[in-house]
Amino acid sequence: MLLKKKCGNQFSVIIAFSGTERKVFHVENNETKGIKCGIILLYAKTEKGDEAMLEKIDLNKKMGKKEYKEQMEILQPKLAYLQRACKECRIPVIIVYEGLGAAGKGTLINQVIAPLDPRGFSVHSTAVETREEKMHPFLWRFWTKTPEKGRIAIFDRGWYRRVLTDRFDGLTAESELDSAYGEICSFEKQLTDDRMVIIKLFTYISKKEQRKRFEKLLASKKTQWRVTKDDLKRNKHYEEYLEMNEEMLEKTDSDYAPWNIIEGTDREYAAVKMMQIVVNALEEAVAENKRKKTSDAACNEQDMQEEDAVSDNLRTSVLAGINPAKEMSKEEYKEKLEKLQTRLSELHNQLYRYRIPVVLAFEGWDAGGKGGAIKRLTRALDPRGYAVNPVASPNDIEKVHHYLWRFWTKMPKAGHVAIFDRSWYGRVMVERIEGFCKEEEWKRAYREMNEMEAELAHAGNIVIKFWLHIDKDEQERRFKERQENPAKQWKITDEDWRNRAKWDEYEKAVDEMLVRTSTLYAPWVVVEGNNKYYARIKVLETVVSAIEERIKQIKE
C-alpha cells in the first residue's frame, strides 16, 4: 500500500510492508539549479539486527567548489532579504542544529550567519549547563532564549539532550523518556502556534568519517581540546547512539516542526543543502504570513458572533456553588495567623534545604484581597528566598514574545518561591473579554497553560493557584471604601468600575478557566473572600499543608 500526502514543500510517503513495522519517509519536493536536495528525513523503528534507516542514506553526495560558489552566490542574498522580510512581518525564527559529533554543525552555523545582519540574530550554545540553569526546569533555559518577533535565534544543540546524550550516559531513565518527548513536542507546538518558525537541522556522518575527523582534531594541539572522552565513547558505541538519534527524530518530527537531514560528509554539499532548506522555510513563512493577514481579517467578525453560542443553562459553573461569606473572628484570626506564619517560616528553610521550588499564582475579583493575602504570606518568608511578581499589561518587550515567555523568565530556581499577583490566566480572562487576543489564541491557551504547569510540577515545583472570591455587593462596598479613604484611593481606578460592569462575562470566563485548568499537579483553590481574616488564613493553611506534604514525600 502506498499513501502520499503533501505537506508544505514536502511529501510524506508512508510505505507499509507486510510483516514489518511501517516506514516513514520525508522527501523534499523541489530542485535547486538542477541539484536534488535529496532526503530530508528518513526514519523507522528497527528490530535488533536490522540495518538502521539513517545508515541507508547516501552519504557520498558531493559538490564541486565551482558549483558550491555559484549556489551560495544565489542563496546568500536571498537569505539576507528574507531576514529583512521576517523582521518586517514580525516573524520570529529558531534554527536549531543537532547531529552527530564532528558532523560540521559549527561550520554550518558560520555559513548561515554570514549573510545576516548581526543586529537581528543571536547564537546560543547549550551543550554545557550553567549553575542557574540546573536550578530551573529543563526547558526554562530555552524559553528564556526564544527570539522576539522579527528576530532569529540559532541554537547549537537544542532541547533534545535528555533523550540523546543524557540517555546514552544513563542520566535519563527509560521511564522518563515519554515525559521528555511530550515536553519537547508541546514546547515546539506552543511556539509554532504563535507563528514561530522552527527549522530543525540534523547533520549526519558515518562512523568511519566521524572517527577520521576526531583523529585529525586530536593530532593538533590547537584543536585536540574539541574532542572529549564522551565524543570518543559515542563513536565507539556509534550504532547504539545512532539508534537513540533515530528514535528522537521519529518522535519529535511533526508537520509544524519537521526534521531536515543534512548529509555532512562533503562540506560544500552540506552547506548548500542547509542554506536551501533555510531559504525555503523562510520564503514559505513570509508567504504564509501574507495569506494569514487576509484570512484573519475575514474571520474576526465571525469569531465575535460565535462567542456566545453555548447556552448559559448548559454552562458548568463552579463559582455559583461557592458561598464567599465564610466568617472568622479577629481573635481567632490573630491566633491562627501567628501559628501559621511561624510554621511557614520553619518550612521555608526546609524548602531551601531540599531544593523545592514553589509557584503561587493569585487571581480573583478586583478588591478581592489578593494583596492582603500575599502580604501575610511573605511576612513569614526570608526575603532572600522569594519574589513577588506583580503582573500588569505586557510591556513592549513582552509583547514581541510568546505570551508565556514573561512568566517563564520569572519562574523560581530550586529552593525559592515565586508569587504572582495576577498571572498567565489573564489570557483567558481580561485578554479574552476585552479582545486583546484572538479567539484561537485564548482557546488554545488552556492547553498551553496546563502543559507549562505540568512541566513545572515534573521538575519538582509545588504549584498552587488561588482564586479569591467575593460577591458583587462586597466588591461595591470595598470600591466605595477605597474612594473615600485618601490612603487607599490609589487602589481604585476607572478600569475597576468598567470591569465590574462586565461581571457576568468575567464570571463565565472564570468558571471555564477553573474547570479546564484545575489539575492534580496544579490545583485551583477557591478562597471564600468576603471575610478577609478567613481568606488570609485559608491561603496560609493551604500553602503550609502543601509544603508539609511534599517534605513528607521526600523523607519517605
Coordinates of C-alpha atoms in Angstrom, one line a residue:
M1 CA 0.0 0.0 0.0
L2 CA 1.3 3.5 -0.8
L3 CA -0.1 6.6 0.7
K4 CA 1.2 10.0 -0.5
K5 CA 0.3 13.2 1.3
K6 CA 1.6 16.6 0.5
C7 CA 2.6 18.8 3.4
G8 CA 4.1 22.3 2.7
N9 CA 7.0 21.8 0.3
Q10 CA 7.5 18.1 1.3
F11 CA 5.8 14.8 0.5
S12 CA 5.2 12.5 3.4
V13 CA 5.2 9.0 1.9
I14 CA 4.1 6.0 4.0
I15 CA 5.0 2.6 2.8
A16 CA 3.6 -0.4 4.6
F17 CA 5.5 -3.7 4.3
S18 CA 3.8 -7.0 5.2
G19 CA 5.3 -8.4 8.4
T20 CA 7.3 -5.3 9.3
E21 CA 6.7 -2.0 11.1
R22 CA 5.7 0.9 8.9
K23 CA 8.5 3.1 7.5
V24 CA 8.0 6.8 7.0
F25 CA 10.0 9.0 4.6
H26 CA 10.0 12.7 4.1
V27 CA 11.4 13.7 0.7
E28 CA 11.8 17.3 -0.4
N29 CA 9.8 18.3 -3.4
N30 CA 12.0 20.8 -5.1
E31 CA 15.2 21.2 -7.0
T32 CA 17.8 24.0 -7.0
K33 CA 19.6 24.7 -10.3
G34 CA 19.1 21.0 -11.2
I35 CA 20.6 19.7 -7.9
K36 CA 18.2 17.5 -5.9
C37 CA 18.3 18.3 -2.2
G38 CA 17.7 14.6 -1.5
I39 CA 16.2 13.0 1.5
I40 CA 15.1 15.4 4.2
L41 CA 14.1 12.9 6.8
L42 CA 14.3 9.1 6.7
Y43 CA 13.5 7.1 9.8
A44 CA 11.8 3.9 11.1
K45 CA 11.9 1.8 14.1
T46 CA 14.0 -1.2 13.5
E47 CA 14.2 -4.6 15.2
K48 CA 17.5 -5.8 16.6
G49 CA 19.8 -6.9 13.8
D50 CA 18.1 -4.7 11.2
E51 CA 20.1 -2.0 9.5
A52 CA 19.3 1.4 10.9
M53 CA 17.4 3.6 8.5
L54 CA 19.8 6.6 8.8
E55 CA 22.5 4.2 7.7
K56 CA 20.7 3.8 4.4
I57 CA 21.1 7.4 3.5
D58 CA 23.7 8.1 0.8
L59 CA 26.5 10.0 2.5
N60 CA 28.7 10.1 -0.6
K61 CA 26.9 13.1 -2.2
K62 CA 29.4 15.7 -3.3
M63 CA 29.5 19.2 -4.8
G64 CA 32.4 20.8 -6.7
K65 CA 33.8 24.1 -5.4
K66 CA 32.7 25.9 -8.6
E67 CA 29.1 24.7 -8.2
Y68 CA 29.2 25.5 -4.5
K69 CA 30.3 29.0 -5.1
E70 CA 27.5 29.5 -7.8
Q71 CA 24.9 28.3 -5.4
M72 CA 26.0 30.4 -2.5
E73 CA 26.0 33.5 -4.6
I74 CA 22.3 32.9 -5.2
L75 CA 21.3 31.7 -1.7
Q76 CA 23.2 34.3 0.4
P77 CA 21.4 37.4 -1.0
K78 CA 18.1 35.5 -0.7
L79 CA 18.7 34.8 2.9
A80 CA 19.7 38.4 3.7
Y81 CA 16.5 39.6 2.0
L82 CA 14.4 37.0 3.9
Q83 CA 15.9 38.2 7.3
R84 CA 14.6 41.7 6.5
A85 CA 11.2 40.3 5.3
C86 CA 10.8 38.4 8.6
K87 CA 11.6 41.5 10.6
E88 CA 9.1 43.5 8.6
C89 CA 6.4 40.7 9.0
R90 CA 7.4 40.3 12.7
I91 CA 8.1 36.6 12.2
P92 CA 10.2 35.0 14.9
V93 CA 12.6 32.3 13.7
I94 CA 14.5 29.5 15.5
I95 CA 17.1 27.5 13.7
V96 CA 18.4 24.5 15.7
Y97 CA 21.4 22.4 14.8
E98 CA 21.6 18.8 16.1
G99 CA 23.5 15.8 14.9
L100 CA 26.5 13.6 15.4
G101 CA 29.8 14.9 16.8
A102 CA 32.2 16.4 14.3
A103 CA 29.5 16.4 11.6
G104 CA 30.1 20.1 10.9
K105 CA 27.4 22.0 12.9
G106 CA 29.8 24.9 13.8
T107 CA 30.8 25.3 10.1
L108 CA 27.1 25.3 9.1
I109 CA 26.2 27.9 11.7
N110 CA 29.0 30.2 10.4
Q111 CA 27.7 29.7 6.8
V112 CA 24.1 30.6 7.8
I113 CA 25.0 33.8 9.7
A114 CA 27.5 35.1 7.1
P115 CA 24.8 37.0 5.0
L116 CA 22.7 38.0 8.0
D117 CA 22.6 41.4 9.8
P118 CA 24.2 40.6 13.2
R119 CA 21.8 43.0 14.9
G120 CA 18.9 40.7 14.0
F121 CA 20.1 37.3 15.3
S122 CA 21.7 35.6 18.3
V123 CA 23.6 32.3 18.6
H124 CA 23.2 30.1 21.7
S125 CA 25.5 27.2 22.6
T126 CA 23.6 25.0 25.0
A127 CA 25.9 22.0 25.4
V128 CA 27.0 23.0 28.9
E129 CA 24.5 23.8 31.6
T130 CA 25.1 26.8 33.8
R131 CA 24.6 26.6 37.6
E132 CA 21.5 28.8 37.2
E133 CA 20.0 26.6 34.5
K134 CA 20.5 23.4 36.6
M135 CA 18.2 25.0 39.3
H136 CA 15.3 25.5 36.9
P137 CA 13.0 23.2 34.8
F138 CA 14.9 21.9 31.8
L139 CA 13.1 23.9 29.2
W140 CA 13.4 27.2 31.2
R141 CA 16.8 27.9 29.5
F142 CA 15.2 27.6 26.1
W143 CA 12.1 29.6 26.9
T144 CA 14.2 32.5 28.1
K145 CA 16.2 32.4 24.9
T146 CA 13.3 32.3 22.4
P147 CA 13.5 35.3 20.0
E148 CA 11.2 38.2 19.9
K149 CA 9.1 38.8 16.8
G150 CA 11.2 39.6 13.8
R151 CA 14.4 38.2 15.2
I152 CA 16.3 34.9 14.6
A153 CA 17.7 32.6 17.3
I154 CA 20.2 30.0 16.3
F155 CA 20.9 27.1 18.7
D156 CA 24.0 25.0 18.6
R157 CA 22.3 21.9 20.1
G158 CA 18.7 22.2 21.2
W159 CA 16.3 20.8 23.7
Y160 CA 16.9 17.1 22.9
R161 CA 19.8 16.4 25.3
R162 CA 17.7 14.5 27.7
V163 CA 16.7 11.9 25.1
L164 CA 20.2 11.8 23.5
T165 CA 23.4 12.3 25.4
D166 CA 21.8 12.1 28.9
R167 CA 20.0 8.9 27.9
F168 CA 23.2 7.5 26.4
D169 CA 25.1 8.3 29.6
G170 CA 22.4 6.8 31.8
L171 CA 21.3 10.2 33.3
T172 CA 17.8 9.9 31.8
A173 CA 15.9 6.8 32.8
E174 CA 13.9 4.9 30.2
S175 CA 10.8 5.6 32.3
E176 CA 11.3 9.3 31.9
L177 CA 11.5 9.3 28.1
D178 CA 7.8 9.6 27.3
S179 CA 7.6 12.7 29.6
A180 CA 10.7 14.2 28.0
Y181 CA 9.4 13.7 24.4
G182 CA 6.0 15.1 25.4
E183 CA 7.6 18.2 26.8
I184 CA 9.7 18.7 23.7
C185 CA 6.7 18.4 21.4
S186 CA 4.5 20.7 23.5
F187 CA 7.3 23.3 23.6
E188 CA 7.5 23.3 19.8
K189 CA 3.7 23.2 19.3
Q190 CA 3.2 26.2 21.6
L191 CA 5.9 28.2 19.8
T192 CA 4.7 27.4 16.3
D193 CA 1.0 28.0 17.2
D194 CA 2.2 31.5 18.0
R195 CA 3.7 31.7 14.4
M196 CA 7.3 30.9 15.4
V197 CA 9.2 29.3 12.5
I198 CA 11.3 26.4 13.8
I199 CA 13.9 25.0 11.3
K200 CA 15.4 21.8 12.7
L201 CA 18.6 20.5 11.1
F202 CA 20.3 17.2 11.8
T203 CA 23.9 16.7 10.5
Y204 CA 24.8 13.1 9.8
I205 CA 28.1 11.4 9.0
S206 CA 29.2 7.8 9.1
K207 CA 31.1 6.2 12.0
K208 CA 34.3 5.9 9.8
E209 CA 34.1 9.6 8.8
Q210 CA 33.5 10.7 12.4
R211 CA 36.5 8.7 13.6
K212 CA 38.6 10.2 10.9
R213 CA 37.6 13.8 11.9
F214 CA 38.3 13.1 15.6
E215 CA 41.7 11.8 14.8
K216 CA 42.5 14.9 12.7
L217 CA 41.4 17.2 15.5
L218 CA 43.4 15.1 18.1
A219 CA 46.6 15.3 16.0
S220 CA 46.9 19.1 16.6
K221 CA 47.4 20.7 20.0
K222 CA 45.3 23.7 18.8
T223 CA 42.2 21.6 18.2
Q224 CA 42.5 18.5 20.4
W225 CA 40.5 20.2 23.1
R226 CA 37.5 19.9 20.9
V227 CA 37.3 16.1 21.2
T228 CA 36.2 14.8 24.6
K229 CA 36.2 11.4 26.1
D230 CA 32.4 11.4 25.7
D231 CA 32.8 12.0 22.0
L232 CA 35.1 9.0 21.6
K233 CA 32.8 6.9 23.7
R234 CA 29.8 7.7 21.5
N235 CA 31.9 6.9 18.4
K236 CA 32.9 3.6 19.9
H237 CA 29.2 2.8 20.5
Y238 CA 28.1 4.5 17.3
E239 CA 25.3 2.1 16.5
E240 CA 23.7 2.3 19.9
Y241 CA 23.8 6.1 19.9
L242 CA 22.6 6.3 16.3
E243 CA 19.6 4.3 17.3
M244 CA 18.8 6.8 20.0
N245 CA 19.0 9.6 17.5
E246 CA 16.7 7.8 15.1
E247 CA 14.1 7.4 17.9
M248 CA 14.4 11.2 18.7
L249 CA 13.9 12.1 15.0
E250 CA 10.8 9.9 14.8
K251 CA 9.2 11.1 18.0
T252 CA 9.8 14.8 17.5
D253 CA 9.1 15.1 13.8
S254 CA 5.9 16.9 13.1
D255 CA 4.1 19.0 10.4
Y256 CA 4.7 22.1 12.4
A257 CA 8.4 21.4 13.2
P258 CA 9.8 18.8 10.8
W259 CA 13.4 17.5 10.8
N260 CA 15.8 18.0 7.9
I261 CA 18.7 15.7 7.5
I262 CA 22.0 17.1 6.2
E263 CA 24.4 14.6 4.7
G264 CA 27.6 16.0 6.2
T265 CA 30.4 14.1 4.5
D266 CA 31.0 16.8 1.8
R267 CA 31.1 20.2 3.5
E268 CA 30.2 22.1 0.3
Y269 CA 27.2 19.9 -0.4
A270 CA 26.1 20.2 3.3
A271 CA 26.3 24.0 3.3
V272 CA 24.3 24.4 0.1
K273 CA 21.6 22.0 1.2
M274 CA 21.4 23.7 4.6
M275 CA 21.1 27.1 3.1
Q276 CA 18.4 26.0 0.6
I277 CA 16.4 24.4 3.5
V278 CA 16.5 27.7 5.5
V279 CA 15.7 29.8 2.5
N280 CA 12.7 27.6 1.5
A281 CA 11.3 27.6 5.1
L282 CA 11.6 31.4 5.4
E283 CA 10.1 32.0 1.9
E284 CA 7.1 29.8 2.9
A285 CA 6.8 31.6 6.2
V286 CA 6.7 35.1 4.6
A287 CA 4.1 33.9 2.0
E288 CA 2.0 32.3 4.7
N289 CA 2.1 35.5 6.8
K290 CA 0.6 37.5 3.9
R291 CA -2.1 34.8 3.4
K292 CA -2.9 34.8 7.1
K293 CA -3.4 38.5 7.3
T294 CA -6.1 38.4 4.7
S295 CA -7.7 35.3 6.3
D296 CA -7.7 36.9 9.8
A297 CA -9.5 40.0 8.7
A298 CA -12.3 37.9 7.2
C299 CA -12.6 35.7 10.3
N300 CA -12.6 38.3 13.0
E301 CA -16.3 39.2 12.6
Q302 CA -17.4 35.6 12.5
D303 CA -15.5 34.8 15.7
M304 CA -17.2 37.6 17.6
Q305 CA -20.6 36.2 16.5
E306 CA -19.8 32.6 17.6
E307 CA -18.5 33.6 21.1
D308 CA -21.9 33.2 22.9
A309 CA -23.1 30.1 21.0
V310 CA -23.3 27.9 24.2
S311 CA -26.5 28.5 26.3
D312 CA -25.9 29.8 29.9
N313 CA -28.2 27.0 31.1
L314 CA -25.7 24.4 29.8
R315 CA -22.6 26.0 31.3
T316 CA -20.7 24.3 34.1
S317 CA -20.4 26.7 37.0
V318 CA -18.0 26.5 39.9
L319 CA -18.5 29.9 41.4
A320 CA -22.3 29.5 41.7
G321 CA -21.7 26.7 44.2
I322 CA -19.3 28.8 46.4
N323 CA -20.6 30.8 49.4
P324 CA -18.0 33.6 49.8
A325 CA -19.4 34.7 53.2
K326 CA -17.4 32.4 55.5
E327 CA -16.8 34.0 58.8
M328 CA -13.8 34.3 61.2
S329 CA -13.4 36.5 64.3
K330 CA -10.5 38.8 64.7
E331 CA -9.4 36.9 67.8
E332 CA -9.4 33.5 66.1
Y333 CA -7.6 35.1 63.1
K334 CA -4.8 36.5 65.2
E335 CA -4.2 33.3 67.0
K336 CA -4.1 31.2 63.8
L337 CA -2.0 33.8 61.9
E338 CA 0.8 33.7 64.4
K339 CA 1.0 29.9 64.4
L340 CA 0.8 29.6 60.7
Q341 CA 3.4 32.2 60.0
T342 CA 5.8 30.6 62.5
R343 CA 5.3 27.3 60.8
L344 CA 5.7 28.7 57.3
S345 CA 9.0 30.4 58.4
E346 CA 10.3 27.0 59.5
L347 CA 9.1 25.3 56.3
H348 CA 10.8 28.0 54.1
N349 CA 14.2 26.8 55.5
Q350 CA 13.2 23.2 54.6
L351 CA 12.3 24.3 51.1
Y352 CA 15.8 25.6 50.6
R353 CA 17.4 22.6 52.2
Y354 CA 15.5 20.1 50.0
R355 CA 15.7 22.4 46.9
I356 CA 11.9 22.6 46.4
P357 CA 10.7 25.4 44.2
V358 CA 7.2 26.8 44.8
V359 CA 4.9 28.7 42.4
L360 CA 1.9 30.5 43.9
A361 CA -0.5 32.3 41.5
F362 CA -3.1 34.7 42.8
E363 CA -6.2 35.6 40.8
G364 CA -9.5 37.0 41.9
W365 CA -12.1 39.7 41.6
D366 CA -10.8 43.3 41.8
A367 CA -10.6 44.2 45.5
G368 CA -10.8 40.5 46.3
G369 CA -8.0 40.7 48.8
K370 CA -5.0 39.3 46.8
G371 CA -2.6 41.9 48.1
G372 CA -3.5 41.3 51.8
A373 CA -3.2 37.6 51.4
I374 CA 0.2 37.9 49.8
K375 CA 1.4 40.4 52.5
R376 CA 0.6 37.9 55.3
L377 CA 2.3 35.1 53.4
T378 CA 5.5 37.0 52.7
R379 CA 5.9 38.2 56.3
A380 CA 6.8 34.7 57.2
L381 CA 9.4 34.2 54.4
D382 CA 13.1 35.1 54.2
P383 CA 13.2 37.9 51.6
R384 CA 16.3 36.4 50.0
G385 CA 14.2 33.3 49.1
Y386 CA 11.1 34.7 47.4
A387 CA 10.0 37.1 44.8
V388 CA 6.6 38.7 44.3
N389 CA 5.8 39.4 40.6
P390 CA 3.0 41.9 40.0
V391 CA 1.5 41.3 36.6
A392 CA 0.1 44.2 34.6
S393 CA -0.4 44.7 30.8
P394 CA 2.6 43.4 28.9
N395 CA 5.3 45.9 28.1
D396 CA 6.8 46.4 24.6
I397 CA 9.4 43.7 25.1
E398 CA 6.9 41.2 26.4
K399 CA 4.5 41.9 23.6
V400 CA 7.0 40.7 21.0
H401 CA 7.4 37.2 22.6
H402 CA 5.1 34.3 23.2
Y403 CA 2.7 35.4 26.0
L404 CA 4.1 32.7 28.4
W405 CA 7.6 34.0 27.9
R406 CA 7.3 36.7 30.5
F407 CA 6.2 34.1 33.1
W408 CA 8.9 31.5 32.3
T409 CA 11.5 34.2 32.9
K410 CA 10.2 34.7 36.4
M411 CA 9.9 31.0 37.5
P412 CA 11.8 30.2 40.7
K413 CA 15.0 28.3 40.9
A414 CA 15.2 25.3 43.2
G415 CA 14.5 26.2 46.9
H416 CA 12.9 29.5 46.1
V417 CA 9.3 30.8 46.0
A418 CA 7.7 32.8 43.1
I419 CA 4.5 34.6 43.9
F420 CA 2.4 36.0 41.1
D421 CA -0.1 38.8 41.8
R422 CA -2.1 38.1 38.7
S423 CA -0.8 35.5 36.3
W424 CA -0.8 33.8 32.9
Y425 CA -4.5 33.3 33.3
G426 CA -5.1 36.9 32.1
R427 CA -5.1 35.4 28.6
V428 CA -8.4 33.6 29.3
M429 CA -10.0 36.4 31.3
V430 CA -9.2 40.0 30.6
E431 CA -7.5 39.4 27.2
R432 CA -10.4 37.2 26.1
I433 CA -13.2 39.6 27.3
E434 CA -11.5 42.8 26.2
G435 CA -10.5 41.5 22.8
F436 CA -6.8 41.8 23.4
C437 CA -6.1 38.4 21.8
K438 CA -7.8 36.3 19.1
E439 CA -10.3 33.6 19.9
E440 CA -8.0 30.9 18.6
E441 CA -5.3 32.2 21.0
W442 CA -7.2 32.1 24.2
K443 CA -8.9 28.8 23.3
R444 CA -5.6 27.1 22.9
A445 CA -4.2 28.8 26.0
Y446 CA -5.9 26.3 28.3
R447 CA -3.8 23.5 26.9
E448 CA -0.6 25.6 26.9
M449 CA -1.0 26.7 30.5
N450 CA -1.8 23.1 31.6
E451 CA 1.4 21.9 29.7
M452 CA 3.5 24.7 31.3
E453 CA 2.3 23.8 34.8
A454 CA 2.8 20.1 34.1
E455 CA 6.5 20.8 33.2
L456 CA 6.9 22.8 36.4
A457 CA 5.4 20.0 38.5
H458 CA 7.5 17.4 36.8
A459 CA 10.6 19.5 37.6
G460 CA 9.7 19.4 41.3
N461 CA 7.7 22.6 41.7
I462 CA 4.8 22.9 44.1
V463 CA 2.2 24.8 42.0
I464 CA -0.9 26.3 43.7
K465 CA -3.4 28.7 42.1
F466 CA -5.7 30.8 44.3
W467 CA -9.0 32.4 43.1
L468 CA -10.1 35.0 45.8
H469 CA -13.9 35.0 45.5
I470 CA -16.1 37.8 46.8
D471 CA -19.7 38.6 45.9
K472 CA -20.8 41.7 43.9
D473 CA -22.1 43.6 46.9
E474 CA -18.9 43.1 48.8
Q475 CA -16.9 44.4 45.9
E476 CA -19.0 47.5 45.7
R477 CA -18.6 48.1 49.4
R478 CA -14.8 47.8 49.1
F479 CA -14.7 50.1 46.0
K480 CA -16.5 52.8 47.8
E481 CA -14.4 52.4 50.9
R482 CA -11.3 52.9 48.8
Q483 CA -12.7 56.0 47.1
E484 CA -13.5 57.6 50.4
N485 CA -10.1 56.8 52.1
P486 CA -7.2 59.1 50.8
A487 CA -4.7 56.4 51.8
K488 CA -6.4 53.9 49.6
Q489 CA -7.6 56.0 46.7
W490 CA -4.6 54.8 44.6
K491 CA -6.1 51.3 44.6
I492 CA -9.2 52.2 42.7
T493 CA -9.3 53.2 39.0
D494 CA -11.9 53.8 36.3
E495 CA -10.9 50.4 34.8
D496 CA -12.0 48.7 38.0
W497 CA -15.5 50.1 37.6
R498 CA -15.5 49.2 33.9
N499 CA -14.6 45.6 34.7
R500 CA -17.3 45.5 37.4
A501 CA -19.9 46.3 34.7
K502 CA -18.8 43.1 32.9
W503 CA -19.2 40.9 36.0
D504 CA -21.3 38.3 34.3
E505 CA -18.9 38.0 31.3
Y506 CA -15.9 37.6 33.7
E507 CA -17.8 35.1 35.9
K508 CA -18.5 32.9 32.8
A509 CA -14.8 33.1 31.8
V510 CA -13.6 32.3 35.4
D511 CA -15.9 29.2 35.5
E512 CA -14.5 27.9 32.3
M513 CA -10.9 28.6 33.5
L514 CA -11.4 26.7 36.8
V515 CA -13.0 23.7 35.1
R516 CA -10.4 23.4 32.3
T517 CA -7.2 24.1 34.2
S518 CA -7.5 22.7 37.7
T519 CA -5.3 19.6 37.8
L520 CA -3.9 17.3 40.5
Y521 CA -0.4 18.8 39.9
A522 CA -1.6 22.4 39.8
P523 CA -4.9 22.8 41.6
W524 CA -7.1 25.8 41.8
V525 CA -8.1 26.7 45.4
V526 CA -11.2 28.9 45.5
V527 CA -10.9 31.1 48.6
E528 CA -14.1 32.5 50.1
G529 CA -13.1 36.1 50.5
N530 CA -15.9 38.3 51.9
N531 CA -14.2 38.0 55.3
K532 CA -10.5 39.0 54.8
Y533 CA -9.5 37.1 58.0
Y534 CA -10.9 33.8 56.8
A535 CA -9.4 34.3 53.3
R536 CA -5.9 35.0 54.6
I537 CA -5.9 32.0 56.9
K538 CA -7.2 29.7 54.2
V539 CA -4.3 30.8 51.9
L540 CA -1.7 30.2 54.6
E541 CA -3.2 26.8 55.6
T542 CA -3.2 25.7 52.0
V543 CA 0.5 26.7 51.4
V544 CA 1.7 25.2 54.7
S545 CA -0.2 21.9 54.1
A546 CA 1.2 21.6 50.5
I547 CA 4.8 22.1 51.7
E548 CA 4.5 19.7 54.6
E549 CA 3.1 17.1 52.3
R550 CA 5.9 17.5 49.8
I551 CA 8.6 17.3 52.5
K552 CA 6.9 14.2 53.9
Q553 CA 7.1 12.5 50.5
I554 CA 10.8 13.3 50.2
K555 CA 11.6 11.9 53.6
E556 CA 9.7 8.7 52.8

